[in-house]
Amino acid sequence: MPDRAQATVASSARILLVDDEEAMCFMMKAFLKKASQPYEAVAVNSGEEALERLQTEHFDVVVTDLNMPGMSGAELIEKAKALNPATPIIAVTSFGTSETKGEVMTRGAFQYIERPFKESAFLLHIERALETLSLKREVATLRTRVERDDALRQVRGNSRAIEQVKEVLPTIAKNEASVIIYGESGTGKELFARAIHDLSPRVRGPFVTLNCGALPETLLENELFGHVKGAYSDATSDQPGLAREADQGSLFLDEIGEIGLAIQVKLLRFLQEREYRPLGSTKTIKSNVRIIAATNRDLREAIVQGTFREDLYYRLNIIPIHLPPLRNRREDIPILANFFLQKYASLYGRRLDRFTPEALQKLMNYPWPGNIRELENKIQQILVIAPEGAVGPDQIGFDELPGGARAVSLDMAVADPLDGVDFGQPFAIAKQRLIERFEKRYLTEALAANRGNVSSAARRSGKDRRAFFELLRKHSIDPKPYRKGGASAGPEPAHGTD
């Protein structure tokens, strides 16, 4: 039976009545017809028939007799709760004992009622069961909403490129298809993979990660599929492997483009059959896993070169996600930099809580070849060596970075403004999206240059403050991270929430 725990109780609740006596079923249906609210009652005369209906239909409440030939009511309760734990079940019997009541309640019954019973008592039990079901569904809905918000909150940034990915994450998460996340090293591929898992129905299951590029082929197979005792000289006991550990959850395979052809064959079989063989074993093991892969390579080029199987590529590449490098989402740099500053200042016990506007501008001008990971490392370095107070441009010291990387001018660092425009779209849509990208970039640059002061940024841009503020709201841009860059950015007139 489909899990309806997150649906609302229908206006006409469906009640399944289970009793081997036709007269009892007739009486309970008559009670329900007299109720003040409408009920749709379905009656069956055996536990077996009830279970069959429960496997294919949705019911809000089940009422079952305990003493029936064949499958007993207690057995039905246990099997029905396994199908849908949220469905309340009311147990009915003529021969009630404390032991019987204890058994059915242990098996998952919502309530226990002895017959003969009055119409009012019967309907009261139905109403209470529906109230409990409604409450459970509300709680489940709220929990899902909170988990969704938490998962998306981990993906920091409000650039158009990131917003586009965040918009599709919930839809991707609900799907069971395999995902490949493409992006340069340090762009946050694992973070997005975890967000997909956290937004999916598998959130209660494990999220298991494996860096495919960090292990040689023999160890990679062992890590992924495990081994049995005696598979090789050092195999003194069984090891289940990550495919087993990730059962009912998600398995994140980072650097998927680095695995050898022999492992690719076994991974392809695992994707197709949802089963595998541990090293040294003749038995196959089932594992219900969703695969999320990531790579910084062009797998199509790897196929041409003969280093990646085309059939595996199509099995994995059902849902591709492309993460932009940090240099193409510069408006997110103040948000990320302030997040890392707060995070590591608290961890290291340092009193560094903001960047000066000049420091923020320097961070935004740098090309970040190592992307978010490099930015995070740089903030950690700053926290180790910088004096307390605001972080200034002198503490950033790009000239000292490994490889002699130097800060570059913004004009040199930005990509072609037409990059990412889909010229297959209608003209008006493509133009509007390009305008939105310009507006968002202009707004973030203006805020950074004016220490987050909306009035000053609006004045220098030649726009009315109200119109400037509406643009910020339109693009969900918060001036606060930019304002932290300088305490001297004076007070602003009150207007909404900045």
Tab-separated table of C-alpha atoms in Angstrom:
chain	number	residue	atom	x	y	z
A	1	MET	CA	0.000	0.000	0.000
A	2	PRO	CA	1.426	3.420	-0.845
A	3	ASP	CA	2.616	5.478	2.075
A	4	ARG	CA	0.226	8.404	2.469
A	5	ALA	CA	1.736	9.684	5.707
A	6	GLN	CA	2.273	13.114	4.230
A	7	ALA	CA	-1.151	13.515	2.664
A	8	THR	CA	-4.074	15.168	4.351
A	9	VAL	CA	-7.052	13.109	5.471
A	10	ALA	CA	-9.562	13.058	2.646
A	11	SER	CA	-12.912	14.799	3.127
A	12	SER	CA	-14.512	11.348	2.837
A	13	ALA	CA	-12.247	9.048	4.852
A	14	ARG	CA	-11.960	5.433	3.681
A	15	ILE	CA	-12.573	2.809	6.374
A	16	LEU	CA	-11.750	-0.881	5.862
A	17	LEU	CA	-13.974	-3.192	7.956
A	18	VAL	CA	-12.696	-6.752	8.459
A	19	ASP	CA	-14.908	-9.418	10.085
A	20	ASP	CA	-15.831	-12.983	9.132
A	21	GLU	CA	-19.424	-12.302	10.253
A	22	GLU	CA	-21.499	-10.535	7.599
A	23	ALA	CA	-23.855	-9.200	10.274
A	24	MET	CA	-21.022	-7.355	12.073
A	25	CYS	CA	-19.820	-5.787	8.841
A	26	PHE	CA	-23.387	-4.710	8.024
A	27	MET	CA	-23.824	-3.153	11.483
A	28	MET	CA	-20.545	-1.195	11.364
A	29	LYS	CA	-21.346	0.089	7.862
A	30	ALA	CA	-24.750	1.209	9.125
A	31	PHE	CA	-23.091	3.087	12.014
A	32	LEU	CA	-20.776	4.877	9.596
A	33	LYS	CA	-23.656	5.874	7.312
A	34	LYS	CA	-25.372	7.577	10.261
A	35	ALA	CA	-22.279	9.586	11.200
A	36	SER	CA	-22.309	13.372	10.941
A	37	GLN	CA	-19.371	13.306	8.524
A	38	PRO	CA	-19.193	11.185	5.357
A	39	TYR	CA	-17.252	7.918	5.375
A	40	GLU	CA	-16.538	5.483	2.568
A	41	ALA	CA	-16.768	2.008	4.123
A	42	VAL	CA	-15.399	-1.149	2.487
A	43	ALA	CA	-16.140	-4.519	4.138
A	44	VAL	CA	-14.261	-7.816	3.669
A	45	ASN	CA	-14.674	-11.164	5.459
A	46	SER	CA	-11.110	-12.419	5.942
A	47	GLY	CA	-7.644	-11.245	6.888
A	48	GLU	CA	-6.269	-12.498	3.585
A	49	GLU	CA	-8.735	-10.434	1.556
A	50	ALA	CA	-8.070	-7.391	3.743
A	51	LEU	CA	-4.318	-7.665	3.204
A	52	GLU	CA	-4.828	-7.933	-0.551
A	53	ARG	CA	-6.917	-4.746	-0.549
A	54	LEU	CA	-4.373	-2.945	1.637
A	55	GLN	CA	-1.591	-3.759	-0.822
A	56	THR	CA	-3.389	-2.049	-3.698
A	57	GLU	CA	-5.688	0.562	-2.128
A	58	HIS	CA	-5.474	3.391	0.376
A	59	PHE	CA	-7.489	3.328	3.606
A	60	ASP	CA	-7.408	5.898	6.383
A	61	VAL	CA	-8.509	3.522	9.175
A	62	VAL	CA	-8.749	-0.272	9.495
A	63	VAL	CA	-11.217	-1.969	11.875
A	64	THR	CA	-10.581	-5.699	12.271
A	65	ASP	CA	-11.990	-8.570	14.288
A	66	LEU	CA	-9.325	-10.593	16.109
A	67	ASN	CA	-10.947	-14.040	16.079
A	68	MET	CA	-11.199	-15.054	12.421
A	69	PRO	CA	-10.426	-18.332	10.621
A	70	GLY	CA	-7.235	-18.337	8.566
A	71	MET	CA	-5.235	-15.148	9.130
A	72	SER	CA	-6.053	-13.827	12.592
A	73	GLY	CA	-6.694	-10.190	13.337
A	74	ALA	CA	-3.400	-9.963	15.247
A	75	GLU	CA	-1.496	-11.231	12.178
A	76	LEU	CA	-3.339	-8.781	9.950
A	77	ILE	CA	-2.457	-5.894	12.266
A	78	GLU	CA	1.244	-6.753	12.096
A	79	LYS	CA	1.258	-7.129	8.303
A	80	ALA	CA	-0.832	-3.987	7.749
A	81	LYS	CA	1.480	-1.893	9.951
A	82	ALA	CA	4.447	-3.170	7.939
A	83	LEU	CA	2.754	-1.882	4.777
A	84	ASN	CA	1.933	1.523	6.231
A	85	PRO	CA	2.939	2.305	9.827
A	86	ALA	CA	0.839	5.485	9.838
A	87	THR	CA	-2.538	3.767	9.344
A	88	PRO	CA	-4.449	3.464	12.650
A	89	ILE	CA	-5.996	0.027	13.280
A	90	ILE	CA	-8.860	-0.644	15.698
A	91	ALA	CA	-9.076	-4.211	17.047
A	92	VAL	CA	-12.490	-5.724	17.854
A	93	THR	CA	-13.205	-8.929	19.826
A	94	SER	CA	-15.880	-10.706	21.851
A	95	PHE	CA	-13.382	-12.510	24.067
A	96	GLY	CA	-11.127	-9.826	25.440
A	97	THR	CA	-8.442	-10.473	28.044
A	98	SER	CA	-5.641	-8.272	29.292
A	99	GLU	CA	-3.156	-10.583	27.535
A	100	THR	CA	-5.025	-10.279	24.232
A	101	LYS	CA	-5.191	-6.507	24.538
A	102	GLY	CA	-1.488	-6.316	25.330
A	103	GLU	CA	-0.610	-8.480	22.318
A	104	VAL	CA	-2.576	-6.480	19.752
A	105	MET	CA	-1.351	-3.160	21.123
A	106	THR	CA	2.226	-4.462	20.909
A	107	ARG	CA	1.654	-5.460	17.286
A	108	GLY	CA	0.593	-1.900	16.478
A	109	ALA	CA	-3.149	-1.536	17.094
A	110	PHE	CA	-4.300	2.018	17.741
A	111	GLN	CA	-7.261	1.039	19.926
A	112	TYR	CA	-8.986	-2.046	21.318
A	113	ILE	CA	-12.790	-2.347	21.591
A	114	GLU	CA	-14.942	-5.181	22.959
A	115	ARG	CA	-18.317	-6.027	21.543
A	116	PRO	CA	-21.142	-5.507	21.897
A	117	PHE	CA	-20.493	-1.788	21.520
A	118	LYS	CA	-22.731	1.203	20.984
A	119	GLU	CA	-22.829	3.291	17.843
A	120	SER	CA	-21.553	6.359	19.706
A	121	ALA	CA	-18.543	4.487	21.131
A	122	PHE	CA	-17.675	3.016	17.725
A	123	LEU	CA	-17.842	6.385	15.964
A	124	LEU	CA	-15.802	8.020	18.730
A	125	HIS	CA	-12.983	5.508	18.143
A	126	ILE	CA	-13.102	6.243	14.394
A	127	GLU	CA	-12.961	10.007	14.991
A	128	ARG	CA	-10.014	9.695	17.388
A	129	ALA	CA	-8.165	7.468	14.935
A	130	LEU	CA	-8.630	10.031	12.153
A	131	GLU	CA	-7.542	12.881	14.428
A	132	THR	CA	-4.369	10.970	15.305
A	133	LEU	CA	-3.731	10.210	11.628
A	134	SER	CA	-4.200	13.865	10.707
A	135	LEU	CA	-1.753	14.939	13.411
A	136	LYS	CA	0.838	12.407	12.236
A	137	ARG	CA	0.510	13.680	8.698
A	138	GLU	CA	0.900	17.293	9.778
A	139	VAL	CA	4.030	16.405	11.758
A	140	ALA	CA	5.424	14.446	8.803
A	141	THR	CA	4.735	17.375	6.468
A	142	LEU	CA	6.449	19.832	8.817
A	143	ARG	CA	9.415	17.484	9.270
A	144	THR	CA	9.788	17.136	5.511
A	145	ARG	CA	9.617	20.914	5.097
A	146	VAL	CA	12.236	21.495	7.806
A	147	GLU	CA	14.545	18.832	6.370
A	148	ARG	CA	14.127	20.333	2.896
A	149	ASP	CA	14.931	23.827	4.161
A	150	ASP	CA	17.939	22.543	6.142
A	151	ALA	CA	19.292	20.677	3.128
A	152	LEU	CA	18.944	23.685	0.831
A	153	ARG	CA	20.391	26.019	3.462
A	154	GLN	CA	23.644	24.061	3.312
A	155	VAL	CA	23.968	25.127	-0.337
A	156	ARG	CA	25.119	28.700	0.197
A	157	GLY	CA	24.886	31.387	-2.436
A	158	ASN	CA	22.258	33.377	-4.296
A	159	SER	CA	23.868	33.708	-7.711
A	160	ARG	CA	21.632	32.786	-10.628
A	161	ALA	CA	23.802	29.753	-11.414
A	162	ILE	CA	23.385	28.328	-7.908
A	163	GLU	CA	19.714	29.301	-7.657
A	164	GLN	CA	19.032	27.322	-10.832
A	165	VAL	CA	20.594	24.212	-9.305
A	166	LYS	CA	18.792	24.703	-5.978
A	167	GLU	CA	15.472	25.034	-7.784
A	168	VAL	CA	15.742	21.567	-9.332
A	169	LEU	CA	17.308	19.744	-6.364
A	170	PRO	CA	13.988	18.775	-4.689
A	171	THR	CA	12.662	17.333	-7.963
A	172	ILE	CA	15.902	15.459	-8.620
A	173	ALA	CA	15.914	14.128	-5.060
A	174	LYS	CA	12.451	12.567	-5.392
A	175	ASN	CA	13.614	10.610	-8.432
A	176	GLU	CA	15.475	7.323	-7.958
A	177	ALA	CA	17.548	7.733	-11.123
A	178	SER	CA	21.339	7.919	-10.970
A	179	VAL	CA	22.962	11.362	-10.882
A	180	ILE	CA	26.326	12.674	-12.054
A	181	ILE	CA	27.529	15.988	-10.653
A	182	TYR	CA	30.066	17.696	-12.914
A	183	GLY	CA	32.349	20.424	-11.674
A	184	GLU	CA	35.923	21.486	-11.104
A	185	SER	CA	37.692	20.349	-7.948
A	186	GLY	CA	36.507	22.282	-4.931
A	187	THR	CA	33.103	23.346	-6.298
A	188	GLY	CA	31.171	21.501	-3.570
A	189	LYS	CA	30.065	18.352	-5.396
A	190	GLU	CA	29.806	16.262	-2.217
A	191	LEU	CA	27.732	18.977	-0.534
A	192	PHE	CA	25.233	18.879	-3.387
A	193	ALA	CA	25.211	15.069	-3.323
A	194	ARG	CA	24.360	15.129	0.376
A	195	ALA	CA	21.622	17.699	-0.263
A	196	ILE	CA	20.077	15.353	-2.838
A	197	HIS	CA	20.149	12.528	-0.286
A	198	ASP	CA	18.714	14.711	2.488
A	199	LEU	CA	15.855	15.856	0.249
A	200	SER	CA	15.041	12.334	-0.931
A	201	PRO	CA	12.798	9.600	0.519
A	202	ARG	CA	16.080	7.865	1.454
A	203	VAL	CA	16.944	10.524	4.059
A	204	ARG	CA	16.458	8.002	6.899
A	205	GLY	CA	18.999	5.707	5.235
A	206	PRO	CA	22.795	6.068	5.188
A	207	PHE	CA	24.770	8.470	3.012
A	208	VAL	CA	28.026	6.680	2.198
A	209	THR	CA	30.951	8.262	0.333
A	210	LEU	CA	33.817	6.715	-1.606
A	211	ASN	CA	36.642	8.642	-3.283
A	212	CYS	CA	37.316	6.457	-6.310
A	213	GLY	CA	40.503	8.322	-7.194
A	214	ALA	CA	42.140	7.735	-3.813
A	215	LEU	CA	42.480	3.933	-4.055
A	216	PRO	CA	44.179	1.515	-6.459
A	217	GLU	CA	41.856	-0.756	-8.430
A	218	THR	CA	42.237	-3.851	-6.226
A	219	LEU	CA	41.517	-1.936	-3.033
A	220	LEU	CA	38.670	-0.040	-4.681
A	221	GLU	CA	36.792	-3.241	-5.513
A	222	ASN	CA	37.325	-4.530	-1.982
A	223	GLU	CA	36.133	-1.242	-0.471
A	224	LEU	CA	33.072	-1.122	-2.697
A	225	PHE	CA	31.903	-4.743	-2.663
A	226	GLY	CA	33.698	-6.216	0.337
A	227	HIS	CA	35.124	-9.722	0.659
A	228	VAL	CA	34.544	-13.031	2.399
A	229	LYS	CA	36.955	-14.702	4.772
A	230	GLY	CA	39.800	-16.333	2.847
A	231	ALA	CA	39.335	-14.246	-0.306
A	232	TYR	CA	43.046	-13.386	-0.018
A	233	SER	CA	45.815	-13.984	2.504
A	234	ASP	CA	44.925	-11.069	4.813
A	235	ALA	CA	41.156	-11.655	4.660
A	236	THR	CA	40.709	-13.148	8.132
A	237	SER	CA	37.022	-12.231	8.361
A	238	ASP	CA	34.112	-11.133	6.189
A	239	GLN	CA	33.930	-7.466	5.232
A	240	PRO	CA	30.565	-6.279	3.870
A	241	GLY	CA	31.732	-3.346	1.692
A	242	LEU	CA	30.208	0.074	1.124
A	243	ALA	CA	27.554	-1.227	-1.294
A	244	ARG	CA	26.093	-3.175	1.617
A	245	GLU	CA	26.600	-0.330	4.091
A	246	ALA	CA	24.642	2.035	1.829
A	247	ASP	CA	21.622	-0.298	1.545
A	248	GLN	CA	18.360	1.724	1.641
A	249	GLY	CA	20.414	4.909	1.300
A	250	SER	CA	22.693	6.706	-1.162
A	251	LEU	CA	26.224	5.872	-2.303
A	252	PHE	CA	28.306	8.857	-3.426
A	253	LEU	CA	31.107	7.878	-5.808
A	254	ASP	CA	33.467	10.834	-6.102
A	255	GLU	CA	35.951	11.023	-8.995
A	256	ILE	CA	34.041	8.324	-10.884
A	257	GLY	CA	36.126	9.026	-13.979
A	258	GLU	CA	39.225	7.584	-12.285
A	259	ILE	CA	38.020	3.974	-11.922
A	260	GLY	CA	39.487	1.262	-14.131
A	261	LEU	CA	37.622	-0.656	-16.819
A	262	ALA	CA	37.468	-3.886	-14.787
A	263	ILE	CA	35.675	-2.169	-11.898
A	264	GLN	CA	33.447	-0.351	-14.366
A	265	VAL	CA	32.053	-3.703	-15.540
A	266	LYS	CA	31.153	-4.716	-11.981
A	267	LEU	CA	29.709	-1.306	-11.184
A	268	LEU	CA	27.557	-1.493	-14.327
A	269	ARG	CA	26.175	-4.868	-13.221
A	270	PHE	CA	25.460	-3.465	-9.769
A	271	LEU	CA	23.533	-0.555	-11.316
A	272	GLN	CA	21.552	-2.862	-13.594
A	273	GLU	CA	20.763	-5.712	-11.200
A	274	ARG	CA	21.058	-4.036	-7.769
A	275	GLU	CA	23.226	-6.951	-6.696
A	276	TYR	CA	26.943	-7.776	-6.435
A	277	ARG	CA	29.393	-10.458	-5.362
A	278	PRO	CA	31.955	-9.815	-2.632
A	279	LEU	CA	35.529	-10.820	-3.447
A	280	GLY	CA	35.962	-14.571	-3.021
A	281	SER	CA	32.234	-15.285	-2.841
A	282	THR	CA	29.977	-17.255	-5.185
A	283	LYS	CA	26.808	-15.735	-3.731
A	284	THR	CA	25.174	-12.531	-4.909
A	285	ILE	CA	23.970	-9.940	-2.412
A	286	LYS	CA	21.084	-7.567	-3.029
A	287	SER	CA	21.453	-3.908	-2.080
A	288	ASN	CA	18.919	-1.138	-2.666
A	289	VAL	CA	21.157	1.874	-3.268
A	290	ARG	CA	20.866	5.112	-5.186
A	291	ILE	CA	24.102	6.047	-6.938
A	292	ILE	CA	25.218	9.677	-7.000
A	293	ALA	CA	28.508	10.122	-8.846
A	294	ALA	CA	30.785	13.120	-9.353
A	295	THR	CA	33.665	13.978	-11.633
A	296	ASN	CA	35.815	16.875	-12.796
A	297	ARG	CA	36.524	15.113	-16.093
A	298	ASP	CA	34.755	15.116	-19.443
A	299	LEU	CA	33.445	11.539	-19.497
A	300	ARG	CA	32.472	11.772	-23.167
A	301	GLU	CA	36.096	12.473	-24.006
A	302	ALA	CA	37.090	9.537	-21.779
A	303	ILE	CA	34.738	7.311	-23.813
A	304	VAL	CA	36.468	8.402	-27.036
A	305	GLN	CA	39.852	7.659	-25.448
A	306	GLY	CA	38.637	4.205	-24.370
A	307	THR	CA	39.076	4.794	-20.629
A	308	PHE	CA	35.379	4.915	-19.717
A	309	ARG	CA	32.606	2.557	-20.783
A	310	GLU	CA	29.845	4.124	-22.843
A	311	ASP	CA	27.144	1.848	-21.360
A	312	LEU	CA	28.176	2.809	-17.818
A	313	TYR	CA	28.132	6.476	-18.805
A	314	TYR	CA	24.523	6.261	-19.965
A	315	ARG	CA	23.543	4.352	-16.826
A	316	LEU	CA	25.037	7.054	-14.616
A	317	ASN	CA	24.289	10.148	-16.672
A	318	ILE	CA	20.500	9.971	-16.371
A	319	ILE	CA	20.414	13.212	-14.369
A	320	PRO	CA	23.482	15.430	-14.989
A	321	ILE	CA	24.140	18.458	-12.762
A	322	HIS	CA	26.774	21.035	-13.705
A	323	LEU	CA	28.238	23.148	-10.901
A	324	PRO	CA	29.821	26.457	-11.929
A	325	PRO	CA	33.318	27.397	-10.760
A	326	LEU	CA	33.539	30.109	-8.119
A	327	ARG	CA	34.940	32.623	-10.632
A	328	ASN	CA	31.596	32.450	-12.469
A	329	ARG	CA	29.548	33.135	-9.329
A	330	ARG	CA	31.516	35.991	-7.755
A	331	GLU	CA	28.456	37.474	-6.070
A	332	ASP	CA	28.481	34.415	-3.765
A	333	ILE	CA	32.022	35.082	-2.517
A	334	PRO	CA	31.021	37.511	0.302
A	335	ILE	CA	28.373	35.048	1.506
A	336	LEU	CA	30.799	32.121	1.519
A	337	ALA	CA	33.682	34.137	2.974
A	338	ASN	CA	31.573	35.420	5.867
A	339	PHE	CA	30.201	31.942	6.521
A	340	PHE	CA	33.709	30.455	6.737
A	341	LEU	CA	34.923	33.387	8.834
A	342	GLN	CA	32.159	32.877	11.413
A	343	LYS	CA	32.593	29.103	11.367
A	344	TYR	CA	36.347	29.028	11.956
A	345	ALA	CA	36.484	32.071	14.230
A	346	SER	CA	34.188	30.176	16.582
A	347	LEU	CA	36.193	26.968	16.162
A	348	TYR	CA	39.573	28.633	16.774
A	349	GLY	CA	38.337	31.056	19.439
A	350	ARG	CA	39.336	34.143	17.409
A	351	ARG	CA	37.643	37.564	17.490
A	352	LEU	CA	37.504	38.138	13.765
A	353	ASP	CA	33.956	38.717	12.646
A	354	ARG	CA	34.036	40.794	9.460
A	355	PHE	CA	35.940	41.843	6.350
A	356	THR	CA	36.658	45.415	5.335
A	357	PRO	CA	35.131	46.441	1.989
A	358	GLU	CA	38.620	46.443	0.458
A	359	ALA	CA	39.194	42.885	1.669
A	360	LEU	CA	35.881	41.711	0.241
A	361	GLN	CA	36.687	43.370	-3.068
A	362	LYS	CA	40.063	41.660	-3.141
A	363	LEU	CA	38.411	38.306	-2.490
A	364	MET	CA	35.941	38.953	-5.297
A	365	ASN	CA	38.678	39.971	-7.746
A	366	TYR	CA	40.693	36.788	-7.279
A	367	PRO	CA	40.010	33.958	-9.811
A	368	TRP	CA	39.941	31.098	-7.212
A	369	PRO	CA	41.320	28.241	-9.326
A	370	GLY	CA	40.729	25.925	-6.352
A	371	ASN	CA	37.140	27.179	-6.015
A	372	ILE	CA	35.266	26.984	-2.689
A	373	ARG	CA	37.815	24.643	-1.132
A	374	GLU	CA	40.583	27.170	-1.807
A	375	LEU	CA	38.460	29.985	-0.383
A	376	GLU	CA	37.773	27.954	2.760
A	377	ASN	CA	41.475	27.183	3.196
A	378	LYS	CA	42.376	30.837	2.695
A	379	ILE	CA	39.918	31.926	5.422
A	380	GLN	CA	41.455	29.374	7.798
A	381	GLN	CA	44.934	30.771	7.048
A	382	ILE	CA	43.691	34.292	7.730
A	383	LEU	CA	42.273	33.269	11.098
A	384	VAL	CA	45.605	31.799	12.162
A	385	ILE	CA	47.745	34.852	11.364
A	386	ALA	CA	45.477	37.940	11.342
A	387	PRO	CA	45.198	40.275	14.356
A	388	GLU	CA	41.814	40.609	16.008
A	389	GLY	CA	39.225	42.944	14.514
A	390	ALA	CA	38.242	43.359	10.902
A	391	VAL	CA	40.089	41.429	8.199
A	392	GLY	CA	41.768	43.874	5.830
A	393	PRO	CA	43.272	43.345	2.365
A	394	ASP	CA	46.794	43.044	3.785
A	395	GLN	CA	45.828	39.890	5.693
A	396	ILE	CA	44.638	38.139	2.535
A	397	GLY	CA	48.039	38.063	0.842
A	398	PHE	CA	47.318	36.438	-2.512
A	399	ASP	CA	50.892	37.017	-3.641
A	400	GLU	CA	51.997	34.358	-1.158
A	401	LEU	CA	49.680	31.620	-2.415
A	402	PRO	CA	51.283	28.416	-3.751
A	403	GLY	CA	52.168	28.556	-7.423
A	404	GLY	CA	52.625	32.322	-7.411
A	405	ALA	CA	48.967	33.015	-8.110
A	406	ARG	CA	48.210	36.712	-8.000
A	407	ALA	CA	45.085	38.781	-7.774
A	408	VAL	CA	43.764	39.842	-11.150
A	409	SER	CA	41.540	42.694	-12.181
A	410	LEU	CA	37.848	42.002	-12.305
A	411	ASP	CA	37.679	42.803	-16.008
A	412	MET	CA	40.258	40.106	-16.753
A	413	ALA	CA	38.677	37.532	-14.466
A	414	VAL	CA	35.051	37.569	-15.534
A	415	ALA	CA	33.856	35.089	-18.112
A	416	ASP	CA	32.168	36.012	-21.377
A	417	PRO	CA	28.866	37.653	-20.312
A	418	LEU	CA	27.037	35.499	-22.852
A	419	ASP	CA	28.379	32.261	-21.364
A	420	GLY	CA	25.510	30.063	-20.274
A	421	VAL	CA	22.888	31.764	-22.446
A	422	ASP	CA	20.668	29.173	-24.108
A	423	PHE	CA	20.327	30.471	-27.653
A	424	GLY	CA	17.729	27.793	-28.346
A	425	GLN	CA	15.269	29.626	-26.109
A	426	PRO	CA	12.824	32.246	-27.364
A	427	PHE	CA	14.512	35.640	-27.707
A	428	ALA	CA	12.486	37.306	-24.940
A	429	ILE	CA	13.273	34.570	-22.397
A	430	ALA	CA	16.995	34.458	-23.213
A	431	LYS	CA	17.197	38.254	-23.033
A	432	GLN	CA	15.349	38.380	-19.709
A	433	ARG	CA	17.662	35.809	-18.131
A	434	LEU	CA	20.716	37.730	-19.314
A	435	ILE	CA	19.268	40.924	-17.814
A	436	GLU	CA	18.665	39.115	-14.522
A	437	ARG	CA	22.290	37.947	-14.453
A	438	PHE	CA	23.494	41.512	-15.083
A	439	GLU	CA	21.212	42.952	-12.396
A	440	LYS	CA	22.344	40.465	-9.768
A	441	ARG	CA	26.030	40.987	-10.566
A	442	TYR	CA	25.645	44.787	-10.583
A	443	LEU	CA	23.819	44.765	-7.246
A	444	THR	CA	26.404	42.609	-5.474
A	445	GLU	CA	29.292	44.690	-6.828
A	446	ALA	CA	27.521	47.880	-5.721
A	447	LEU	CA	26.906	46.510	-2.226
A	448	ALA	CA	30.524	45.384	-1.877
A	449	ALA	CA	31.813	48.794	-2.994
A	450	ASN	CA	29.486	50.604	-0.559
A	451	ARG	CA	29.951	48.379	2.506
A	452	GLY	CA	26.412	47.053	2.276
A	453	ASN	CA	24.885	50.533	2.589
A	454	VAL	CA	21.788	50.346	0.382
A	455	SER	CA	21.237	54.120	0.304
A	456	SER	CA	24.814	54.812	-0.784
A	457	ALA	CA	24.773	52.023	-3.376
A	458	ALA	CA	21.479	53.285	-4.798
A	459	ARG	CA	22.720	56.880	-4.953
A	460	ARG	CA	25.923	55.944	-6.783
A	461	SER	CA	24.012	53.740	-9.206
A	462	GLY	CA	21.686	56.617	-10.065
A	463	LYS	CA	18.601	54.699	-8.938
A	464	ASP	CA	15.967	55.608	-6.385
A	465	ARG	CA	16.576	53.807	-3.064
A	466	ARG	CA	13.155	52.175	-3.140
A	467	ALA	CA	13.734	50.866	-6.671
A	468	PHE	CA	17.206	49.641	-5.688
A	469	PHE	CA	15.776	47.887	-2.643
A	470	GLU	CA	13.072	46.231	-4.767
A	471	LEU	CA	15.780	44.885	-7.070
A	472	LEU	CA	17.567	43.415	-4.046
A	473	ARG	CA	14.335	41.790	-2.952
A	474	LYS	CA	13.636	40.513	-6.463
A	475	HIS	CA	16.982	38.703	-6.533
A	476	SER	CA	16.906	37.639	-2.837
A	477	ILE	CA	20.132	39.520	-2.086
A	478	ASP	CA	20.801	40.259	1.582
A	479	PRO	CA	22.983	43.369	2.187
A	480	LYS	CA	24.065	42.133	5.644
A	481	PRO	CA	27.124	40.079	4.577
A	482	TYR	CA	28.443	43.140	2.719
A	483	ARG	CA	27.623	45.421	5.645
A	484	LYS	CA	29.854	43.344	7.921
A	485	GLY	CA	32.701	44.512	5.779
A	486	GLY	CA	32.804	47.868	7.523
A	487	ALA	CA	31.348	49.274	10.719
A	488	SER	CA	31.545	52.816	9.399
A	489	ALA	CA	28.797	52.352	6.840
A	490	GLY	CA	26.457	54.784	8.599
A	491	PRO	CA	22.815	54.335	9.450
A	492	GLU	CA	20.191	54.050	6.744
A	493	PRO	CA	16.615	55.258	6.608
A	494	ALA	CA	14.154	52.552	7.605
A	495	HIS	CA	12.541	50.857	4.616
A	496	GLY	CA	11.439	47.250	4.889
A	497	THR	CA	14.003	44.712	6.023
A	498	ASP	CA	17.519	44.965	4.680
